[in-house]
PDB file of C-alpha atoms in Angstrom:
ATOM      1  CA  MET A   9     158.372 155.201 -51.836  1.00  0.00           C
ATOM      2  CA  PHE A  10     158.798 157.767 -54.578  1.00  0.00           C
ATOM      3  CA  ARG A  11     162.217 158.766 -55.749  1.00  0.00           C
ATOM      4  CA  SER A  12     163.809 161.977 -54.645  1.00  0.00           C
ATOM      5  CA  ARG A  13     167.126 163.709 -55.104  1.00  0.00           C
ATOM      6  CA  ILE A  14     169.258 165.994 -52.974  1.00  0.00           C
ATOM      7  CA  PRO A  15     171.150 167.922 -55.621  1.00  0.00           C
ATOM      8  CA  HIS A  16     174.785 168.939 -55.805  1.00  0.00           C
ATOM      9  CA  LEU A  17     174.915 172.333 -54.190  1.00  0.00           C
ATOM     10  CA  GLN A  18     177.522 173.755 -56.565  1.00  0.00           C
ATOM     11  CA  MET A  19     175.056 173.693 -59.442  1.00  0.00           C
ATOM     12  CA  ARG A  20     172.832 176.754 -59.642  1.00  0.00           C
ATOM     13  CA  SER A  21     169.789 174.840 -60.899  1.00  0.00           C
ATOM     14  CA  ARG A  22     170.175 172.215 -58.197  1.00  0.00           C
ATOM     15  CA  VAL A  23     170.266 174.846 -55.469  1.00  0.00           C
ATOM     16  CA  ALA A  24     166.862 175.953 -56.697  1.00  0.00           C
ATOM     17  CA  LEU A  25     165.494 172.431 -56.494  1.00  0.00           C
ATOM     18  CA  THR A  26     166.815 172.013 -52.958  1.00  0.00           C
ATOM     19  CA  LEU A  27     164.795 175.106 -52.086  1.00  0.00           C
ATOM     20  CA  ALA A  28     161.795 173.740 -53.971  1.00  0.00           C
ATOM     21  CA  GLY A  29     161.913 170.446 -52.136  1.00  0.00           C
ATOM     22  CA  ALA A  30     162.307 172.182 -48.797  1.00  0.00           C
ATOM     23  CA  LEU A  31     159.323 174.410 -49.512  1.00  0.00           C
ATOM     24  CA  LEU A  32     157.146 171.404 -50.291  1.00  0.00           C
ATOM     25  CA  ALA A  33     158.175 169.721 -47.073  1.00  0.00           C
ATOM     26  CA  LEU A  34     157.375 172.824 -45.043  1.00  0.00           C
ATOM     27  CA  MET A  35     154.012 173.426 -46.715  1.00  0.00           C
ATOM     28  CA  ALA A  36     152.956 169.824 -46.250  1.00  0.00           C
ATOM     29  CA  SER A  37     153.737 169.786 -42.540  1.00  0.00           C
ATOM     30  CA  ALA A  38     152.943 173.305 -41.345  1.00  0.00           C
ATOM     31  CA  PRO A  39     149.514 174.172 -39.863  1.00  0.00           C
ATOM     32  CA  ALA A  40     147.900 177.543 -40.311  1.00  0.00           C
ATOM     33  CA  ALA A  41     149.793 178.856 -37.316  1.00  0.00           C
ATOM     34  CA  ALA A  42     153.495 179.499 -37.813  1.00  0.00           C
ATOM     35  CA  GLN A  43     155.894 176.696 -36.957  1.00  0.00           C
ATOM     36  CA  SER A  44     159.629 176.552 -36.523  1.00  0.00           C
ATOM     37  CA  HIS A  45     161.548 173.824 -38.349  1.00  0.00           C
ATOM     38  CA  CYS A  46     165.002 172.751 -37.267  1.00  0.00           C
ATOM     39  CA  THR A  47     167.433 170.207 -38.643  1.00  0.00           C
ATOM     40  CA  GLU A  48     169.759 168.083 -36.565  1.00  0.00           C
ATOM     41  CA  HIS A  49     173.009 166.471 -37.654  1.00  0.00           C
ATOM     42  CA  VAL A  50     172.801 162.679 -37.391  1.00  0.00           C
ATOM     43  CA  ASP A  51     175.731 161.180 -39.290  1.00  0.00           C
ATOM     44  CA  THR A  52     178.383 161.878 -41.936  1.00  0.00           C
ATOM     45  CA  LEU A  53     178.484 159.586 -44.974  1.00  0.00           C
ATOM     46  CA  LEU A  54     181.580 161.096 -46.602  1.00  0.00           C
ATOM     47  CA  ASP A  55     184.023 163.492 -44.958  1.00  0.00           C
ATOM     48  CA  THR A  56     186.433 165.274 -47.315  1.00  0.00           C
ATOM     49  CA  THR A  57     187.453 168.005 -44.864  1.00  0.00           C
ATOM     50  CA  TYR A  58     191.127 167.053 -45.002  1.00  0.00           C
ATOM     51  CA  ASN A  59     191.103 165.770 -48.571  1.00  0.00           C
ATOM     52  CA  CYS A  60     190.562 168.836 -50.703  1.00  0.00           C
ATOM     53  CA  VAL A  61     192.784 168.060 -53.692  1.00  0.00           C
ATOM     54  CA  SER A  62     190.814 166.655 -56.635  1.00  0.00           C
ATOM     55  CA  ASP A  63     191.972 163.246 -57.814  1.00  0.00           C
ATOM     56  CA  PRO A  64     190.049 160.345 -59.400  1.00  0.00           C
ATOM     57  CA  SER A  65     190.931 158.138 -56.421  1.00  0.00           C
ATOM     58  CA  ARG A  66     189.392 160.599 -53.944  1.00  0.00           C
ATOM     59  CA  ASN A  67     185.632 160.365 -53.641  1.00  0.00           C
ATOM     60  CA  ARG A  68     183.436 163.435 -53.877  1.00  0.00           C
ATOM     61  CA  PHE A  69     179.808 163.580 -52.713  1.00  0.00           C
ATOM     62  CA  THR A  70     178.101 164.723 -55.914  1.00  0.00           C
ATOM     63  CA  ASP A  71     174.449 163.646 -55.968  1.00  0.00           C
ATOM     64  CA  VAL A  72     172.018 161.273 -54.242  1.00  0.00           C
ATOM     65  CA  GLN A  73     168.772 159.527 -55.106  1.00  0.00           C
ATOM     66  CA  THR A  74     166.415 157.358 -53.061  1.00  0.00           C
ATOM     67  CA  PHE A  75     164.541 154.282 -54.265  1.00  0.00           C
ATOM     68  CA  SER A  76     162.690 151.230 -52.927  1.00  0.00           C
ATOM     69  CA  TRP A  77     163.723 147.605 -53.411  1.00  0.00           C
ATOM     70  CA  LYS A  78     161.659 144.636 -52.210  1.00  0.00           C
ATOM     71  CA  GLY A  79     160.095 146.494 -49.316  1.00  0.00           C
ATOM     72  CA  HIS A  80     163.219 148.319 -48.182  1.00  0.00           C
ATOM     73  CA  GLU A  81     164.460 151.872 -48.685  1.00  0.00           C
ATOM     74  CA  TYR A  82     167.805 152.713 -50.239  1.00  0.00           C
ATOM     75  CA  LEU A  83     169.986 155.732 -50.942  1.00  0.00           C
ATOM     76  CA  VAL A  84     172.349 155.878 -53.939  1.00  0.00           C
ATOM     77  CA  VAL A  85     175.316 158.224 -53.525  1.00  0.00           C
ATOM     78  CA  HIS A  86     177.263 159.513 -56.537  1.00  0.00           C
ATOM     79  CA  LEU A  87     180.948 159.650 -55.536  1.00  0.00           C
ATOM     80  CA  GLY A  88     182.357 161.318 -58.639  1.00  0.00           C
ATOM     81  CA  ASN A  89     183.356 158.169 -60.526  1.00  0.00           C
ATOM     82  CA  GLU A  90     181.478 155.404 -58.689  1.00  0.00           C
ATOM     83  CA  LEU A  91     178.162 154.790 -56.931  1.00  0.00           C
ATOM     84  CA  ILE A  92     177.507 153.403 -53.449  1.00  0.00           C
ATOM     85  CA  ILE A  93     174.139 152.225 -52.108  1.00  0.00           C
ATOM     86  CA  TYR A  94     173.011 152.504 -48.478  1.00  0.00           C
ATOM     87  CA  ASN A  95     170.053 150.891 -46.739  1.00  0.00           C
ATOM     88  CA  VAL A  96     168.064 153.705 -45.101  1.00  0.00           C
ATOM     89  CA  ASP A  97     165.135 151.840 -43.558  1.00  0.00           C
ATOM     90  CA  ASP A  98     166.270 153.735 -40.465  1.00  0.00           C
ATOM     91  CA  PRO A  99     167.353 157.105 -41.912  1.00  0.00           C
ATOM     92  CA  THR A 100     169.447 157.814 -38.824  1.00  0.00           C
ATOM     93  CA  ARG A 101     171.534 154.671 -39.344  1.00  0.00           C
ATOM     94  CA  ALA A 102     172.491 154.430 -43.010  1.00  0.00           C
ATOM     95  CA  SER A 103     174.232 151.145 -43.769  1.00  0.00           C
ATOM     96  CA  ALA A 104     176.301 150.549 -46.931  1.00  0.00           C
ATOM     97  CA  VAL A 105     175.193 147.441 -48.866  1.00  0.00           C
ATOM     98  CA  THR A 106     177.018 147.615 -52.208  1.00  0.00           C
ATOM     99  CA  GLY A 107     179.331 149.793 -54.255  1.00  0.00           C
ATOM    100  CA  SER A 108     180.246 149.892 -57.921  1.00  0.00           C
ATOM    101  CA  SER A 109     183.670 149.115 -59.346  1.00  0.00           C
ATOM    102  CA  PHE A 110     183.178 150.476 -62.837  1.00  0.00           C
ATOM    103  CA  ASP A 111     186.751 151.760 -63.218  1.00  0.00           C
ATOM    104  CA  PHE A 112     185.874 153.501 -66.465  1.00  0.00           C
ATOM    105  CA  GLY A 113     188.780 155.949 -66.209  1.00  0.00           C
ATOM    106  CA  THR A 114     188.733 159.653 -66.955  1.00  0.00           C
ATOM    107  CA  VAL A 115     189.233 161.950 -69.938  1.00  0.00           C
ATOM    108  CA  GLY A 116     192.419 164.030 -70.064  1.00  0.00           C
ATOM    109  CA  ASP A 117     192.941 165.982 -66.854  1.00  0.00           C
ATOM    110  CA  SER A 118     189.328 165.527 -65.754  1.00  0.00           C
ATOM    111  CA  ASP A 119     189.066 163.918 -62.308  1.00  0.00           C
ATOM    112  CA  TYR A 120     185.357 163.095 -61.942  1.00  0.00           C
ATOM    113  CA  ASP A 121     183.676 161.780 -65.080  1.00  0.00           C
ATOM    114  CA  LEU A 122     180.470 160.074 -63.945  1.00  0.00           C
ATOM    115  CA  ILE A 123     178.018 162.815 -64.866  1.00  0.00           C
ATOM    116  CA  ASP A 124     174.625 161.693 -63.555  1.00  0.00           C
ATOM    117  CA  PHE A 125     172.520 158.583 -63.020  1.00  0.00           C
ATOM    118  CA  ASP A 126     168.960 157.342 -62.584  1.00  0.00           C
ATOM    119  CA  VAL A 127     167.292 154.404 -60.799  1.00  0.00           C
ATOM    120  CA  CYS A 128     163.656 153.547 -60.099  1.00  0.00           C
ATOM    121  CA  ASP A 129     161.644 151.716 -57.453  1.00  0.00           C
ATOM    122  CA  ASP A 130     161.986 147.905 -57.672  1.00  0.00           C
ATOM    123  CA  CYS A 131     163.886 148.232 -60.953  1.00  0.00           C
ATOM    124  CA  ARG A 132     166.727 145.845 -61.707  1.00  0.00           C
ATOM    125  CA  PHE A 133     168.491 148.217 -64.089  1.00  0.00           C
ATOM    126  CA  GLY A 134     169.780 151.749 -63.737  1.00  0.00           C
ATOM    127  CA  VAL A 135     171.388 154.137 -66.188  1.00  0.00           C
ATOM    128  CA  LEU A 136     174.203 156.679 -66.019  1.00  0.00           C
ATOM    129  CA  SER A 137     176.093 159.054 -68.269  1.00  0.00           C
ATOM    130  CA  HIS A 138     179.884 159.096 -68.303  1.00  0.00           C
ATOM    131  CA  LYS A 139     182.488 161.088 -70.186  1.00  0.00           C
ATOM    132  CA  VAL A 140     184.371 157.935 -71.224  1.00  0.00           C
ATOM    133  CA  LYS A 141     181.663 155.262 -71.551  1.00  0.00           C
ATOM    134  CA  ARG A 142     178.924 157.727 -72.593  1.00  0.00           C
ATOM    135  CA  THR A 143     175.640 155.899 -71.764  1.00  0.00           C
ATOM    136  CA  VAL A 144     175.850 152.957 -69.352  1.00  0.00           C
ATOM    137  CA  VAL A 145     172.968 150.648 -68.368  1.00  0.00           C
ATOM    138  CA  PHE A 146     173.942 148.776 -65.173  1.00  0.00           C
ATOM    139  CA  ASP A 147     172.474 145.714 -63.458  1.00  0.00           C
ATOM    140  CA  LEU A 148     171.624 145.605 -59.728  1.00  0.00           C
ATOM    141  CA  GLY A 149     170.723 141.911 -59.826  1.00  0.00           C
ATOM    142  CA  VAL A 150     167.728 139.963 -58.546  1.00  0.00           C
ATOM    143  CA  GLY A 151     168.829 139.263 -54.975  1.00  0.00           C
ATOM    144  CA  PRO A 152     167.196 140.339 -51.716  1.00  0.00           C
ATOM    145  CA  THR A 153     169.269 143.537 -51.813  1.00  0.00           C
ATOM    146  CA  PRO A 154     170.559 145.551 -54.791  1.00  0.00           C
ATOM    147  CA  ALA A 155     174.117 144.581 -55.715  1.00  0.00           C
ATOM    148  CA  PHE A 156     176.660 145.773 -58.267  1.00  0.00           C
ATOM    149  CA  SER A 157     178.590 143.037 -60.080  1.00  0.00           C
ATOM    150  CA  ARG A 158     181.821 143.803 -61.909  1.00  0.00           C
ATOM    151  CA  GLY A 159     181.243 143.907 -65.653  1.00  0.00           C
ATOM    152  CA  ALA A 160     177.441 143.810 -65.357  1.00  0.00           C
ATOM    153  CA  PHE A 161     176.719 146.729 -67.670  1.00  0.00           C
ATOM    154  CA  ALA A 162     176.127 147.655 -71.295  1.00  0.00           C
ATOM    155  CA  ASP A 163     177.447 150.882 -72.800  1.00  0.00           C
ATOM    156  CA  PHE A 164     176.487 152.911 -75.863  1.00  0.00           C
ATOM    157  CA  ASP A 165     178.253 155.747 -77.608  1.00  0.00           C
ATOM    158  CA  GLY A 166     176.597 159.060 -78.413  1.00  0.00           C
ATOM    159  CA  ASP A 167     177.081 162.808 -78.549  1.00  0.00           C
ATOM    160  CA  ASP A 168     177.029 164.929 -75.423  1.00  0.00           C
ATOM    161  CA  ARG A 169     173.421 166.074 -75.901  1.00  0.00           C
ATOM    162  CA  LYS A 170     172.014 162.549 -75.913  1.00  0.00           C
ATOM    163  CA  ILE A 171     174.053 160.425 -73.481  1.00  0.00           C
ATOM    164  CA  GLY A 172     172.584 159.075 -70.259  1.00  0.00           C
ATOM    165  CA  GLY A 173     168.897 158.550 -69.750  1.00  0.00           C
ATOM    166  CA  PHE A 174     166.030 157.796 -67.393  1.00  0.00           C
ATOM    167  CA  VAL A 175     164.338 154.627 -66.186  1.00  0.00           C
ATOM    168  CA  PHE A 176     160.784 153.963 -65.024  1.00  0.00           C
ATOM    169  CA  SER A 177     158.481 150.981 -64.647  1.00  0.00           C
ATOM    170  CA  LYS A 178     154.841 150.181 -65.249  1.00  0.00           C
ATOM    171  CA  SER A 179     153.076 146.972 -64.189  1.00  0.00           C
ATOM    172  CA  GLY A 180     156.406 145.268 -63.511  1.00  0.00           C
ATOM    173  CA  GLN A 181     157.916 146.119 -66.904  1.00  0.00           C
ATOM    174  CA  GLN A 182     160.953 148.404 -66.857  1.00  0.00           C
ATOM    175  CA  TYR A 183     161.606 151.044 -69.505  1.00  0.00           C
ATOM    176  CA  LEU A 184     164.524 153.223 -70.555  1.00  0.00           C
ATOM    177  CA  VAL A 185     164.414 156.621 -72.233  1.00  0.00           C
ATOM    178  CA  SER A 186     167.745 157.579 -73.791  1.00  0.00           C
ATOM    179  CA  GLY A 187     169.210 159.366 -76.775  1.00  0.00           C
ATOM    180  CA  THR A 188     171.575 156.419 -77.273  1.00  0.00           C
ATOM    181  CA  GLY A 189     171.151 152.655 -77.375  1.00  0.00           C
ATOM    182  CA  PRO A 190     170.920 149.727 -79.790  1.00  0.00           C
ATOM    183  CA  GLN A 191     168.363 151.425 -82.061  1.00  0.00           C
ATOM    184  CA  THR A 192     168.383 155.198 -81.905  1.00  0.00           C
ATOM    185  CA  CYS A 193     165.874 157.661 -83.314  1.00  0.00           C
ATOM    186  CA  PRO A 194     167.145 160.449 -85.595  1.00  0.00           C
ATOM    187  CA  GLY A 195     167.196 163.777 -83.793  1.00  0.00           C
ATOM    188  CA  GLY A 196     165.655 162.605 -80.542  1.00  0.00           C
ATOM    189  CA  SER A 197     165.447 160.162 -77.635  1.00  0.00           C
ATOM    190  CA  THR A 198     164.199 156.593 -77.807  1.00  0.00           C
ATOM    191  CA  LEU A 199     161.826 154.631 -75.563  1.00  0.00           C
ATOM    192  CA  TYR A 200     162.995 151.060 -74.882  1.00  0.00           C
ATOM    193  CA  ALA A 201     161.562 148.091 -72.989  1.00  0.00           C
ATOM    194  CA  LEU A 202     164.418 147.098 -70.698  1.00  0.00           C
ATOM    195  CA  ASN A 203     164.478 143.318 -70.230  1.00  0.00           C
ATOM    196  CA  GLY A 204     168.220 142.713 -69.874  1.00  0.00           C
ATOM    197  CA  LEU A 205     171.598 144.123 -70.764  1.00  0.00           C
ATOM    198  CA  SER A 206     171.329 142.402 -74.148  1.00  0.00           C
ATOM    199  CA  GLU A 207     167.549 142.828 -74.364  1.00  0.00           C
ATOM    200  CA  ILE A 208     167.026 146.563 -74.700  1.00  0.00           C
ATOM    201  CA  ASP A 209     164.114 146.508 -77.093  1.00  0.00           C
ATOM    202  CA  PHE A 210     162.917 149.421 -79.198  1.00  0.00           C
ATOM    203  CA  VAL A 211     159.389 150.647 -78.403  1.00  0.00           C
ATOM    204  CA  ALA A 212     159.050 154.108 -79.955  1.00  0.00           C
ATOM    205  CA  CYS A 213     160.746 157.377 -80.819  1.00  0.00           C
ATOM    206  CA  MET A 214     160.069 160.150 -78.326  1.00  0.00           C
ATOM    207  CA  LYS A 215     158.026 162.874 -79.994  1.00  0.00           C
ATOM    208  CA  ALA A 216     155.947 165.899 -79.022  1.00  0.00           C
ATOM    209  CA  ASP A 217     153.647 167.580 -81.516  1.00  0.00           C
ATOM    210  CA  GLY A 218     154.904 165.014 -83.998  1.00  0.00           C
ATOM    211  CA  LEU A 219     158.527 166.171 -83.742  1.00  0.00           C
ATOM    212  CA  PRO A 220     161.520 164.327 -82.185  1.00  0.00           C
ATOM    213  CA  ILE A 221     162.502 165.450 -78.694  1.00  0.00           C
ATOM    214  CA  ILE A 222     165.674 164.971 -76.658  1.00  0.00           C
ATOM    215  CA  VAL A 223     164.534 164.175 -73.127  1.00  0.00           C
ATOM    216  CA  LYS A 224     166.709 165.902 -70.517  1.00  0.00           C
ATOM    217  CA  GLY A 225     164.535 165.189 -67.497  1.00  0.00           C
ATOM    218  CA  LEU A 226     161.800 162.702 -66.615  1.00  0.00           C
ATOM    219  CA  THR A 227     159.651 162.380 -63.495  1.00  0.00           C
ATOM    220  CA  GLU A 228     156.856 159.840 -62.964  1.00  0.00           C
ATOM    221  CA  TYR A 229     153.551 160.667 -61.298  1.00  0.00           C
ATOM    222  CA  GLU A 230     151.031 157.877 -60.647  1.00  0.00           C
ATOM    223  CA  SER A 231     147.452 158.972 -59.995  1.00  0.00           C
ATOM    224  CA  ASP A 232     144.163 157.032 -59.973  1.00  0.00           C
ATOM    225  CA  GLY A 233     145.779 154.040 -61.665  1.00  0.00           C
ATOM    226  CA  ASP A 234     147.338 156.059 -64.483  1.00  0.00           C
ATOM    227  CA  LEU A 235     151.044 156.730 -64.928  1.00  0.00           C
ATOM    228  CA  TYR A 236     152.097 160.190 -66.108  1.00  0.00           C
ATOM    229  CA  LEU A 237     155.561 161.209 -67.256  1.00  0.00           C
ATOM    230  CA  TYR A 238     156.715 164.806 -66.921  1.00  0.00           C
ATOM    231  CA  THR A 239     159.485 165.338 -69.460  1.00  0.00           C
ATOM    232  CA  GLU A 240     161.894 168.210 -69.913  1.00  0.00           C
ATOM    233  CA  GLU A 241     163.035 168.626 -73.494  1.00  0.00           C
ATOM    234  CA  LEU A 242     166.146 170.299 -74.801  1.00  0.00           C
ATOM    235  CA  PHE A 243     165.274 173.900 -75.742  1.00  0.00           C
ATOM    236  CA  GLU A 244     161.521 173.129 -75.741  1.00  0.00           C
ATOM    237  CA  THR A 245     158.449 173.417 -73.507  1.00  0.00           C
ATOM    238  CA  PRO A 246     158.094 170.386 -71.173  1.00  0.00           C
ATOM    239  CA  THR A 247     155.424 167.843 -72.040  1.00  0.00           C
ATOM    240  CA  ILE A 248     153.187 165.674 -69.843  1.00  0.00           C
ATOM    241  CA  PHE A 249     152.567 162.183 -71.249  1.00  0.00           C
ATOM    242  CA  ARG A 250     150.188 159.473 -70.057  1.00  0.00           C
ATOM    243  CA  ALA A 251     151.653 155.979 -70.389  1.00  0.00           C
ATOM    244  CA  ASP A 252     149.061 153.625 -71.882  1.00  0.00           C
ATOM    245  CA  GLY A 253     149.474 149.917 -72.593  1.00  0.00           C
ATOM    246  CA  PHE A 254     152.296 147.589 -71.665  1.00  0.00           C
ATOM    247  CA  GLY A 255     155.578 146.162 -72.967  1.00  0.00           C
ATOM    248  CA  ALA A 256     156.245 146.719 -76.657  1.00  0.00           C
ATOM    249  CA  GLY A 257     152.686 148.063 -76.900  1.00  0.00           C
ATOM    250  CA  LEU A 258     153.320 150.955 -74.499  1.00  0.00           C
ATOM    251  CA  THR A 259     152.266 154.290 -75.981  1.00  0.00           C
ATOM    252  CA  LEU A 260     152.896 157.763 -74.609  1.00  0.00           C
ATOM    253  CA  VAL A 261     149.899 160.047 -75.088  1.00  0.00           C
ATOM    254  CA  GLU A 262     150.502 163.806 -74.928  1.00  0.00           C
ATOM    255  CA  VAL A 263     148.101 165.439 -72.483  1.00  0.00           C
ATOM    256  CA  ALA A 264     149.517 168.907 -71.711  1.00  0.00           C
ATOM    257  CA  SER A 265     152.411 171.365 -71.984  1.00  0.00           C
ATOM    258  CA  PRO A 266     151.862 173.827 -69.099  1.00  0.00           C
ATOM    259  CA  VAL A 267     153.415 177.250 -69.544  1.00  0.00           C
ATOM    260  CA  GLY A 268     156.112 177.918 -66.937  1.00  0.00           C
ATOM    261  CA  LEU A 269     156.621 174.250 -66.020  1.00  0.00           C
ATOM    262  CA  ARG A 270     160.186 172.972 -65.720  1.00  0.00           C
ATOM    263  CA  ALA A 271     160.789 169.232 -65.548  1.00  0.00           C
ATOM    264  CA  ASP A 272     164.574 168.997 -65.575  1.00  0.00           C
ATOM    265  CA  GLN A 273     166.155 166.154 -63.653  1.00  0.00           C
ATOM    266  CA  PHE A 274     167.044 168.628 -60.915  1.00  0.00           C
ATOM    267  CA  MET A 275     164.238 171.174 -61.235  1.00  0.00           C
ATOM    268  CA  LEU A 276     161.045 169.342 -60.312  1.00  0.00           C
ATOM    269  CA  SER A 277     159.826 167.905 -57.018  1.00  0.00           C
ATOM    270  CA  ILE A 278     156.414 166.298 -56.427  1.00  0.00           C
ATOM    271  CA  ASP A 279     154.659 165.882 -53.079  1.00  0.00           C
ATOM    272  CA  ARG A 280     152.230 163.170 -54.119  1.00  0.00           C
ATOM    273  CA  ASN A 281     150.643 162.895 -50.680  1.00  0.00           C
ATOM    274  CA  ASN A 282     149.435 166.483 -50.843  1.00  0.00           C
ATOM    275  CA  GLY A 283     149.047 166.966 -54.594  1.00  0.00           C
ATOM    276  CA  LEU A 284     151.699 169.680 -54.773  1.00  0.00           C
ATOM    277  CA  MET A 285     154.590 170.210 -57.129  1.00  0.00           C
ATOM    278  CA  ALA A 286     157.539 172.618 -57.034  1.00  0.00           C
ATOM    279  CA  THR A 287     159.547 173.608 -60.087  1.00  0.00           C
ATOM    280  CA  ALA A 288     162.700 175.689 -60.236  1.00  0.00           C
ATOM    281  CA  ASP A 289     163.501 178.242 -62.920  1.00  0.00           C
ATOM    282  CA  PRO A 290     167.126 179.318 -62.349  1.00  0.00           C
ATOM    283  CA  ASP A 291     167.130 181.742 -65.273  1.00  0.00           C
ATOM    284  CA  ALA A 292     164.199 183.677 -63.829  1.00  0.00           C
ATOM    285  CA  LYS A 293     165.403 183.019 -60.242  1.00  0.00           C
ATOM    286  CA  LYS A 294     161.972 181.700 -59.319  1.00  0.00           C
ATOM    287  CA  VAL A 295     160.448 178.648 -57.648  1.00  0.00           C
ATOM    288  CA  ARG A 296     156.872 177.937 -58.699  1.00  0.00           C
ATOM    289  CA  ILE A 297     154.416 175.930 -56.603  1.00  0.00           C
ATOM    290  CA  TRP A 298     151.692 174.048 -58.462  1.00  0.00           C
ATOM    291  CA  ASP A 299     148.446 172.346 -57.515  1.00  0.00           C
ATOM    292  CA  ALA A 300     148.985 168.910 -59.107  1.00  0.00           C
ATOM    293  CA  THR A 301     145.782 167.297 -57.850  1.00  0.00           C
ATOM    294  CA  ASP A 302     144.971 166.774 -61.514  1.00  0.00           C
ATOM    295  CA  PRO A 303     148.329 165.618 -62.948  1.00  0.00           C
ATOM    296  CA  THR A 304     147.142 166.386 -66.489  1.00  0.00           C
ATOM    297  CA  ASP A 305     146.487 170.030 -65.660  1.00  0.00           C
ATOM    298  CA  PRO A 306     148.786 171.409 -62.937  1.00  0.00           C
ATOM    299  CA  VAL A 307     147.729 174.888 -61.861  1.00  0.00           C
ATOM    300  CA  GLN A 308     150.309 177.397 -60.659  1.00  0.00           C
ATOM    301  CA  LYS A 309     149.495 178.582 -57.130  1.00  0.00           C
ATOM    302  CA  TRP A 310     152.473 180.640 -55.942  1.00  0.00           C
ATOM    303  CA  THR A 311     155.768 182.026 -57.181  1.00  0.00           C
ATOM    304  CA  ILE A 312     158.754 182.590 -54.895  1.00  0.00           C
ATOM    305  CA  SER A 313     161.441 184.916 -56.257  1.00  0.00           C
ATOM    306  CA  SER A 314     165.004 185.215 -55.015  1.00  0.00           C
TER     307      SER A 314
END
């Protein structure tokens, strides 16, 4: 299973990605003749209808991400300050399996201070950004199901532009890309081999065209045995890297920087089964659909304007 997100609908950019993801789903399933597509309510995971006053003790449904773990499918729900994981092998019967108890607190009069998070398929470690703890790498254990354990995390300080990060794996080795960590790169993000909370090992500084980059979004795309990383960089054109090698010898080879591509955490959706990709551009109020059959050279097919 490949990871996906259902973004927080109060964020303009995330609304665009919701549209992008929906468009991909419709294009993949619709025949030449017109079809109607309807949704049906199945269950409610969090009901805040009668709990509208913001308070750190009151959960808020903020963001979700799916991932696979040992042959099963899971959904991570961001509750504002904590995370909860559901088994969704049967999507109509989500079952809670574990929840975090970070208790990191909040800053000033802020009520919800967990900013965003990232997990990956069959990865033991995830990462999140937080207003108090800044960058947090957390451990989901090695059991048959993912499980949070109190105190099983490592945290790193950093400025607002560089906190948080992204995780991915290749050939069983997990990696972290973050602007913070035990050995940071001046002016940009760092690539680490992630072997444990005390074994976050430096691999390389993230660079494009020889210059440091701050990675603000990362999406993996595996094709024909190669792993590609689509990165969104702060104030720069996104870059496509091919991940070569393994462990401390992993190298990221630049292969393309397509004009018009957006790879933000909440602005890119890939339909790997059909070789299609949707990107959202909230500033231009456009969703672009790409032919990603060749992941090194995505070709723009359509543009949908709002």
